Coordinates of C-alpha atoms in Angstrom, one line a residue:
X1 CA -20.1 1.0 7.3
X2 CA -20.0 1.4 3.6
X3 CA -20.8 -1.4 1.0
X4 CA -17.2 -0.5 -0.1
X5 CA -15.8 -0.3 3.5
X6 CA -17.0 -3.4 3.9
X7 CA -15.8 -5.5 1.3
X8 CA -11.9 -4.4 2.5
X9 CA -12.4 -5.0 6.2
X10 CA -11.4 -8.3 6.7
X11 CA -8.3 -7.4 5.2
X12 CA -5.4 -5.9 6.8
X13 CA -2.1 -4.2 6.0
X14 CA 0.8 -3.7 7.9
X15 CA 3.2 -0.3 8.2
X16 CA 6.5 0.2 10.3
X17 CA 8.2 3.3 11.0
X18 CA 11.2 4.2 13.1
X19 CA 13.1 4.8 14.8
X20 CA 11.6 7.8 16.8
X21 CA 12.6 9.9 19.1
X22 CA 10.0 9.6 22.4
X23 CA 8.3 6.9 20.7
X24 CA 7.6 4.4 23.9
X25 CA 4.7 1.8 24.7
X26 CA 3.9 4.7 27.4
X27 CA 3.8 7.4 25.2
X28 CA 1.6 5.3 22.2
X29 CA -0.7 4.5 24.5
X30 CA -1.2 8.1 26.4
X31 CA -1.6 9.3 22.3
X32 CA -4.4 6.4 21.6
X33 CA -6.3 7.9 24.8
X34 CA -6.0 11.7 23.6
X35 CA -7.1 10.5 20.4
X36 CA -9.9 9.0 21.2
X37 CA -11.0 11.9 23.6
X38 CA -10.6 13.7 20.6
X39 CA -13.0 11.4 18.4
X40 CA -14.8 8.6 20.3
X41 CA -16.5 7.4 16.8
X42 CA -12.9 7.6 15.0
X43 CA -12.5 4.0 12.9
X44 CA -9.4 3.5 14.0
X45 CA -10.3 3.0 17.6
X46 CA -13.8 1.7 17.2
X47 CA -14.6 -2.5 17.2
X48 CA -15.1 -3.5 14.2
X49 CA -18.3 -5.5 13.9
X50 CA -18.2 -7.7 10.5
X51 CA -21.0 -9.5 11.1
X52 CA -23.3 -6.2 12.0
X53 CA -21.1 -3.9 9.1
X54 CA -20.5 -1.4 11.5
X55 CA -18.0 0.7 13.5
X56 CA -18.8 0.0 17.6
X57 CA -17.3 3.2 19.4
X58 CA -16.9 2.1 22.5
X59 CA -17.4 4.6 25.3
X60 CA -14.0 5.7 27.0
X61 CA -14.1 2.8 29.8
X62 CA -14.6 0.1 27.4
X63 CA -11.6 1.8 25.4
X64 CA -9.2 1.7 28.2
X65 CA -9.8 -1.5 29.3
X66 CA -9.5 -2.6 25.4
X67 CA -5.9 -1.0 25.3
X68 CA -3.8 -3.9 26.4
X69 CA -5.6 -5.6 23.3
X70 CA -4.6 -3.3 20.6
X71 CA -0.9 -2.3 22.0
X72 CA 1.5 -5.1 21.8
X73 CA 5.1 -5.2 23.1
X74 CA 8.0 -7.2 21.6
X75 CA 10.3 -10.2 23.3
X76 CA 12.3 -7.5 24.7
X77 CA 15.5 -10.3 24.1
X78 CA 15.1 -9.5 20.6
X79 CA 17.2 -6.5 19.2
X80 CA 15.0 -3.4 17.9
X81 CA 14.5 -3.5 14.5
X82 CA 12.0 -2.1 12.2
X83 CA 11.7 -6.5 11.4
X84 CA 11.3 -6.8 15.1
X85 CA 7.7 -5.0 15.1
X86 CA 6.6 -6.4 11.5
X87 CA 7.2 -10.0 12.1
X88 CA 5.3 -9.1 16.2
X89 CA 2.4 -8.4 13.8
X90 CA 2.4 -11.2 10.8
X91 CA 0.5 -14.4 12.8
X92 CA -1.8 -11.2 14.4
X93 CA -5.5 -12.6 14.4
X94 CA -7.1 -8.5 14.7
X95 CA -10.4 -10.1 15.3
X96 CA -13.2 -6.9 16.1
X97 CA -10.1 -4.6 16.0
X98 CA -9.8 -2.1 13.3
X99 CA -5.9 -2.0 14.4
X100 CA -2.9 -3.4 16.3
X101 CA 0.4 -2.0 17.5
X102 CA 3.9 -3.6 18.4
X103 CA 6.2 -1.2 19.7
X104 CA 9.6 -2.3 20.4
X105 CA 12.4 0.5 21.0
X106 CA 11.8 3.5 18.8
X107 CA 10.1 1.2 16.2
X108 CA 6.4 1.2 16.0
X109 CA 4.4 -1.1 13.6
X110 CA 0.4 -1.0 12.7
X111 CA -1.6 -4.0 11.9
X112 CA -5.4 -1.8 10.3
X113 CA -7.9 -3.0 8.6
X114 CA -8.7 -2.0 4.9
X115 CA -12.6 -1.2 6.0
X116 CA -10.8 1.8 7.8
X117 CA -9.2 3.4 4.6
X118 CA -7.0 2.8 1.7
X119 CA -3.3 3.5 1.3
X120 CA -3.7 7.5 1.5
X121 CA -5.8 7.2 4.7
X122 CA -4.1 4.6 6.7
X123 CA -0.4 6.5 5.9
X124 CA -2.5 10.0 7.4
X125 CA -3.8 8.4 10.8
X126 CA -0.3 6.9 11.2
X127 CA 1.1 10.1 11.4
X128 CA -1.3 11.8 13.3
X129 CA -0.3 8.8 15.9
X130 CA 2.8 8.7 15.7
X131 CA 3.2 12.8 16.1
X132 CA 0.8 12.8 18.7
X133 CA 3.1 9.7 20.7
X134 CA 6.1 11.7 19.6
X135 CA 5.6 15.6 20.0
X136 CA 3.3 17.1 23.0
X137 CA 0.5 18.3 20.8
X138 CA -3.5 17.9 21.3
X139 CA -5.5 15.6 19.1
X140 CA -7.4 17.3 16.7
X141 CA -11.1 16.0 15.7
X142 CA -11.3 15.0 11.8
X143 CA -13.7 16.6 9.3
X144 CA -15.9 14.3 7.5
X145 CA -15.4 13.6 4.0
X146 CA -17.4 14.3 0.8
X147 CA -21.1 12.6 0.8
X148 CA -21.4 10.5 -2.4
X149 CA -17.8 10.8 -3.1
X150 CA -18.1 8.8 -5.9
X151 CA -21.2 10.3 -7.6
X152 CA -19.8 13.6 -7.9
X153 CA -16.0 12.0 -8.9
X154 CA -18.1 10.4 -11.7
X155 CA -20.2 13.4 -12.5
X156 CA -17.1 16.1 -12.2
X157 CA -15.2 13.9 -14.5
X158 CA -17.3 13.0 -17.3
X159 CA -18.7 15.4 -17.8
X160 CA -15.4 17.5 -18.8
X161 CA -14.4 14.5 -20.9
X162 CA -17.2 12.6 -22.4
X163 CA -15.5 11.3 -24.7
X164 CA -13.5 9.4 -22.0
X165 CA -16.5 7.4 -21.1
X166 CA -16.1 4.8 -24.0
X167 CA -12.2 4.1 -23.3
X168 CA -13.6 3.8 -19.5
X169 CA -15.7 0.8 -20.8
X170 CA -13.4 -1.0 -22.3
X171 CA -11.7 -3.1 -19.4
X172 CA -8.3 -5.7 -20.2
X173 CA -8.6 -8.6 -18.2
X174 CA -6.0 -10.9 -16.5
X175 CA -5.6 -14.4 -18.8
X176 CA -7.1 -17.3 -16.6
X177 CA -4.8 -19.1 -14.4
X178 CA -3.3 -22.5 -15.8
X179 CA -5.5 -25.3 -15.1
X180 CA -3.8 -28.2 -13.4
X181 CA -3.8 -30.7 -10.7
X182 CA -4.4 -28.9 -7.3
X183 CA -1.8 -29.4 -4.7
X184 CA -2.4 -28.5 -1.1
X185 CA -1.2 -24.8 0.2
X186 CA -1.3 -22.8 3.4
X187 CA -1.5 -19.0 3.6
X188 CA 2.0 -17.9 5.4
X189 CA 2.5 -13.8 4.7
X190 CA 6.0 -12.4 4.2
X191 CA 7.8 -9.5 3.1
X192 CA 11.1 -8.0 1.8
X193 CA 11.9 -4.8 2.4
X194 CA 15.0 -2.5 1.8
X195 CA 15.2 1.5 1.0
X196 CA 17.7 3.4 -1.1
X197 CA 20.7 5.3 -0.4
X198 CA 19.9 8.8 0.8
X199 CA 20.3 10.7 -2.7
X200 CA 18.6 7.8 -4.9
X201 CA 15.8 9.8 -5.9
X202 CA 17.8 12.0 -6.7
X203 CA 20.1 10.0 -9.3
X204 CA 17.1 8.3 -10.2
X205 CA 15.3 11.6 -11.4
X206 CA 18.5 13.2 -13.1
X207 CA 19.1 10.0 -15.1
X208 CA 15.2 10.4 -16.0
X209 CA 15.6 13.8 -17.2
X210 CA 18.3 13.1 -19.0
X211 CA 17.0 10.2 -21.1
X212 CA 13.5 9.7 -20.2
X213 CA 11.9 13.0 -20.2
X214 CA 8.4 13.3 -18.9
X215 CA 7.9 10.0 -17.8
X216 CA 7.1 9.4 -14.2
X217 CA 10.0 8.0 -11.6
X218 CA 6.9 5.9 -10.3
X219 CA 6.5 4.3 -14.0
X220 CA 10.7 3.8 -13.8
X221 CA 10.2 2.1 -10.9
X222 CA 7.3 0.0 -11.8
X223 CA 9.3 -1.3 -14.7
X224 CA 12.2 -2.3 -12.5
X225 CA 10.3 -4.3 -10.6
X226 CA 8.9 -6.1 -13.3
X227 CA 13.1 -6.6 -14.3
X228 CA 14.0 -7.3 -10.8
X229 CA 11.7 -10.3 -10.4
X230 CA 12.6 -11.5 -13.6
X231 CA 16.8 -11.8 -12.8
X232 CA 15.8 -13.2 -9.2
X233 CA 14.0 -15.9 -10.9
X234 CA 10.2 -15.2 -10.4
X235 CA 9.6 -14.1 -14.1
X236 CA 6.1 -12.7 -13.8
X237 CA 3.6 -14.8 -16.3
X238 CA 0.8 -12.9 -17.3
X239 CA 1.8 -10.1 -19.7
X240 CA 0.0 -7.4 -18.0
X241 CA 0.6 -6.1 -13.8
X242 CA -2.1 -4.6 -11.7
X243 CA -1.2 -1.0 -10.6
X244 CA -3.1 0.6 -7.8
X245 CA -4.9 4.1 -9.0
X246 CA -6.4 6.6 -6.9
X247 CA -9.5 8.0 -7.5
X248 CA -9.6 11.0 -6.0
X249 CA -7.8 12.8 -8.8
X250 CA -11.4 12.6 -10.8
X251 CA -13.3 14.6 -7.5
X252 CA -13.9 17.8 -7.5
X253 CA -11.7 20.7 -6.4
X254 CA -12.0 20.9 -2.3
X255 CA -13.9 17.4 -1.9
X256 CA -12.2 14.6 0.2
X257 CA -12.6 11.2 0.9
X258 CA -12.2 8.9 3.9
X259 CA -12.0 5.6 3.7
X260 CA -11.4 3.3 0.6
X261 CA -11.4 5.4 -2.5
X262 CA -8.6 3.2 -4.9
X263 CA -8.8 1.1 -7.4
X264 CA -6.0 -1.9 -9.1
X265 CA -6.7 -2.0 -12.7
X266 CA -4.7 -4.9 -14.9
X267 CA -3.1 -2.7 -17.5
X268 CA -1.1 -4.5 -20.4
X269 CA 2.1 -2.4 -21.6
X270 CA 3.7 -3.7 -25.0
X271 CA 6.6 -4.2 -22.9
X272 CA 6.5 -4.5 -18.8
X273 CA 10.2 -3.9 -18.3
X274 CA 10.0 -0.4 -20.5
X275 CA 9.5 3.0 -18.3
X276 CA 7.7 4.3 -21.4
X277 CA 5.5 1.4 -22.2
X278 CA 4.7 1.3 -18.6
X279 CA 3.9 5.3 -18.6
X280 CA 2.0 5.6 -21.9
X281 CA -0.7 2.9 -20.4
X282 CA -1.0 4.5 -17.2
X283 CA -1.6 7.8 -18.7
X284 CA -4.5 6.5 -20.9
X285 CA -5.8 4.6 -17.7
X286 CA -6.1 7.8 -15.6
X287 CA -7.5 9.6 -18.6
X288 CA -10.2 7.1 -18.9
X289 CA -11.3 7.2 -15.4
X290 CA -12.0 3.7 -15.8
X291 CA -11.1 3.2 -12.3
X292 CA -14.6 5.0 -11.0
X293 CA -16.4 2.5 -13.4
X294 CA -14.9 -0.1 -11.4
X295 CA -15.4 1.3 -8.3
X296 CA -19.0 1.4 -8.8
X297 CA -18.7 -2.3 -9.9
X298 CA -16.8 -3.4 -6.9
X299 CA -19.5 -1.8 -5.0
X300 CA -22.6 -3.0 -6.8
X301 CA -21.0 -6.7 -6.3
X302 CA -19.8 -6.3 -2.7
X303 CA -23.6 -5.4 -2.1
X304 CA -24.5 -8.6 -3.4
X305 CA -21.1 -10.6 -2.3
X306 CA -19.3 -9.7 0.5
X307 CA -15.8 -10.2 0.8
X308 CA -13.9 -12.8 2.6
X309 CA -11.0 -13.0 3.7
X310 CA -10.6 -17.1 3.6
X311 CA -7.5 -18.4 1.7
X312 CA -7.5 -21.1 -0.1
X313 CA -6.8 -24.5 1.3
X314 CA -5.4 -25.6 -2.3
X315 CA -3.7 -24.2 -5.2
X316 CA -3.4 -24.8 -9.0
X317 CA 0.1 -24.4 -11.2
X318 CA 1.9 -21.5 -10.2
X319 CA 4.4 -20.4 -13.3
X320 CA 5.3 -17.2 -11.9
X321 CA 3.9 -14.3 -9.7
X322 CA 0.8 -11.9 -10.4
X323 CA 2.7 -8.8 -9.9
X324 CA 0.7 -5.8 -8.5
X325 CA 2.1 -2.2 -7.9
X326 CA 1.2 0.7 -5.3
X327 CA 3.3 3.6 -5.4
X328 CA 2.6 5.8 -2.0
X329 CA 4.1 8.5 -3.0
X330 CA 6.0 11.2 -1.1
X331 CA 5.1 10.8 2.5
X332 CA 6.2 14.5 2.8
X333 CA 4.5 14.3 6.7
X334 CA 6.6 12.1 8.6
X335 CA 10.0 14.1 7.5
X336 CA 8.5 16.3 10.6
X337 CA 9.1 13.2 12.8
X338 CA 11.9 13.0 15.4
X339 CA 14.1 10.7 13.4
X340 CA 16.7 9.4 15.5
X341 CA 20.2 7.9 14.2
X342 CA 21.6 8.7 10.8
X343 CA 19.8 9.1 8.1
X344 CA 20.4 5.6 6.1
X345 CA 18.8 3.6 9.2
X346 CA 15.5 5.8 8.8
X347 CA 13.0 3.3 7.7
X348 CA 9.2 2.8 6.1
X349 CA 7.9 -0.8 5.4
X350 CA 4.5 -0.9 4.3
X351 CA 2.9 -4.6 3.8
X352 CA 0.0 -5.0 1.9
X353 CA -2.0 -7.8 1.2
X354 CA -0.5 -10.4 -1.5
X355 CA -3.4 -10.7 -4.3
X356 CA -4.1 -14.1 -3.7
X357 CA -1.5 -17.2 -3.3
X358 CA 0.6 -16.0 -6.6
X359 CA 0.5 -12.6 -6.1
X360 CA 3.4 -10.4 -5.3
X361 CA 3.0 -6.9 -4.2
X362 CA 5.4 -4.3 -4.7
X363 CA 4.5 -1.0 -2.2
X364 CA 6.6 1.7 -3.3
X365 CA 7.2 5.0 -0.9
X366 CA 9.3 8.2 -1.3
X367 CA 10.7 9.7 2.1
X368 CA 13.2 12.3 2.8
X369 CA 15.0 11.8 -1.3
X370 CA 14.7 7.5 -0.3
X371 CA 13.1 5.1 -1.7
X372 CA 11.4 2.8 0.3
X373 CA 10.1 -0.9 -1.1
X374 CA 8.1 -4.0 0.2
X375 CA 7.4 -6.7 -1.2
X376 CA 4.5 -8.8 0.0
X377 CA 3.9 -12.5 -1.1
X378 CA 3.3 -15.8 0.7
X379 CA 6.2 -17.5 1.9
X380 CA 4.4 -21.1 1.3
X381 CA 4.5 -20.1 -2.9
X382 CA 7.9 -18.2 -3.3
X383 CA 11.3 -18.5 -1.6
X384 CA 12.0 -15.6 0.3
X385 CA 16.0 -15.3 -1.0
X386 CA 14.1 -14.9 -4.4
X387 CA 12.2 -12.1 -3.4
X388 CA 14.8 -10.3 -1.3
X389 CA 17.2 -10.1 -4.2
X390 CA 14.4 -8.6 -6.3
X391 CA 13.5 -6.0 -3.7
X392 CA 17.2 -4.9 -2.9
X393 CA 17.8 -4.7 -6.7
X394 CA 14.4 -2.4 -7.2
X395 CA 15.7 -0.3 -4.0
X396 CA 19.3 0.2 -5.1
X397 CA 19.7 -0.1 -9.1
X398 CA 16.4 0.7 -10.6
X399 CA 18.4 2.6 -13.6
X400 CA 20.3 -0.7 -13.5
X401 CA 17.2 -2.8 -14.0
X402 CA 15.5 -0.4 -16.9
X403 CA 18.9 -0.7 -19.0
X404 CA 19.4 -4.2 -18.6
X405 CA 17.9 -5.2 -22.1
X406 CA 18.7 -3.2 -25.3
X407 CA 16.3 -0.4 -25.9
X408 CA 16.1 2.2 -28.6
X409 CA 17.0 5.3 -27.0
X410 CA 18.1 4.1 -23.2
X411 CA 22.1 3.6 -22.8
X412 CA 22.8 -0.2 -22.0
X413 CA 24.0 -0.8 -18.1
X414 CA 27.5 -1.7 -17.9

């Protein structure tokens, strides 16, 4: 396992799709088989051995016998919900198991461990899963990725734009936390979750084009959030938010990269609820490519400090939530899934790890012209009506959000 594979695996994330056509707790489990005929050593499948840092494949009788352990079924009293497999999944100790399923109806949900790949890789084996549950196709074997990924990303990038190195040094950091008297606290993970009409992006993007030209709908969208938590109550306290960058934009042309190849740098905007201040940072991040600097960091001290996956047992002040942002992207794949129902029940929750007992992280997807957000946080710091008005707002009146304050140049909301 890699030194940066490592220092993600005790940490999990959680994804939900549905409902499906065909998708059964039969059919999941005949796909895990044919995928690991496929690829015996594939991540996904293998035992994850923490204390050895290293993927166990197990040989196909092993496998079978470990499939009642990784495929779990719902109270089947409960209604079918894409909630119903999520919550199956939230108390889920994974233990030497790279992933867990709940299938419930034609919902599925994924419990996989960060040593196996970040966002862009996790969201890829989903698929191939859930097409190979869905559609009668063979597995097909994966090609390894690029050796020394991030030596050549480094190399490839600075040495087209040297003069980038010097911005890449200069790193903001988050203020301390406020020091106070510690008060006892309990991990308990929860989410929100909603989606957007079926033409939001749509809307969203017109209204861009008209007023915001050439700035990102991921940087709109970011700045909502920021607003959303703000008129739900949960002002955000440090001036700055953590948005997740992927690194593979600095590799060369044909190289890939499995598993963990991101990076959340704290980035400090003049003005966190602003589309453009949001956009103008983010473009001078990725032209740093600071985040391969800190890659190599993150590697250097995992090699020296593992990490774990312990929460805290107590907690300082909390004046308001670390906010951190992933935007997806489009998951352009699973619009070739058999989708059942109409369109508006079609749903993709993705629940990542809060950063830390004040963090809340917004995930943030585009499928078939939706948009899909989840919020993660622990339920023991923030009230969950707090967090669910935030995440409906961010899904259904981003444009709302952005013109809520007086800005020069943006129309005021009415």
């Amino acid at each position: 396992m890699s030194v940066r594979d490592r220092a993600w695996a005790p940490v999990q994330a959680i994804r939900a799709v549905g409902p499906l056509a065909g998708l059964s707790t039969e059919t999941v489990r005949a796909a895990l088989v044919g995928l690991h005929a496929a690829d015996p050593t594939a991540r996904l499948l293998s035992r994850l051995d923490i204390a050895g840092w290293r993927w166990a494949a197990p040989p196909a009788p092993e496998f079978t016998a470990r499939l009642d352990s990784l495929l779990l079924d719902v109270d089947p009293a409960e209604p079918a919900t894409v909630d119903s497999v999520v919550r199956r999944l939230l108390p889920v100790v994974p233990g030497d198991r790279a992933m867990v399923l709940a299938v419930h109806g034609n919902y599925l949900a994924a419990r996989i461990s960060h040593g196996v790949g970040d966002g862009r890789v996790v969201n890829r084996l989903l698929l191939d899963l859930l097409l190979t549950a869905t559609q009668p196709q063979p597995a097909a074997p994966r090609t390894p990725g690029t050796r020394a990924a991030l030596a050549r990303a480094v190399a490839w990038h600075f040495r087209r734009h040297p003069a980038a190195l010097a911005a890449a040094a200069r790193v903001a950091l988050p203020p301390p936390a406020p020091v106070g008297t510690a008060i006892s606290w309990a991990s308990r993970l929860a989410y929100s979750s909603a989606r957007s009409p079926a033409d939001g992006l749509r809307r969203l993007r017109e209204w861009r084009d008209a007023h915001l030209p050439g700035v990102t709908t991921a940087s709109i969208v970011f700045a909502a959030a920021s607003s959303a938590l703000r008129q739900a109550g949960l002002c955000p306290y440090r001036p700055g938010v953590v948005i997740l960058i992927d690194a593979r934009r600095y590799l060369p042309p044909g190289s890939t990269v499995d598993g963990n190849f991101s990076w959340g740098q704290y980035l400090v905007p003049t003005d966190p609820e602003d589309p453009r201040a949001i956009d103008t940072v983010l473009r001078a991040e990725l032209a740093s490519g600071r985040a391969l600097l800190m890659l190599a960091l993150r590697d250097a001290r995992a090699a020296l400090l593992p990490r774990s996956a312990a929460a805290p047992s107590t907690v300082g002040p909390v004046p308001g939530p670390d906010l951190s942002l992933s935007h997806l992207g489009r998951l352009d794949g699973y619009a070739e899934l058999p989708w059942t129902g109409a369109h508006e029940g079609h749903r993709f929750v993705c629940v990542p790890p809060p950063a830390g007992p004040a963090g809340i992280t917004f995930s943030l997807s585009e499928m078939s012209g939706a948009l899909h957000v989840t919020a993660a946080f622990h339920g023991s710091t923030f009230p969950q009506a707090a967090v669910d008005r935030a995440v409906e707002l961010v899904a259904t009146r981003p444009v709302d959000l952005v013109m809520a304050a007086p800005r020069p140049g943006l129309p005021r909301s009415s």
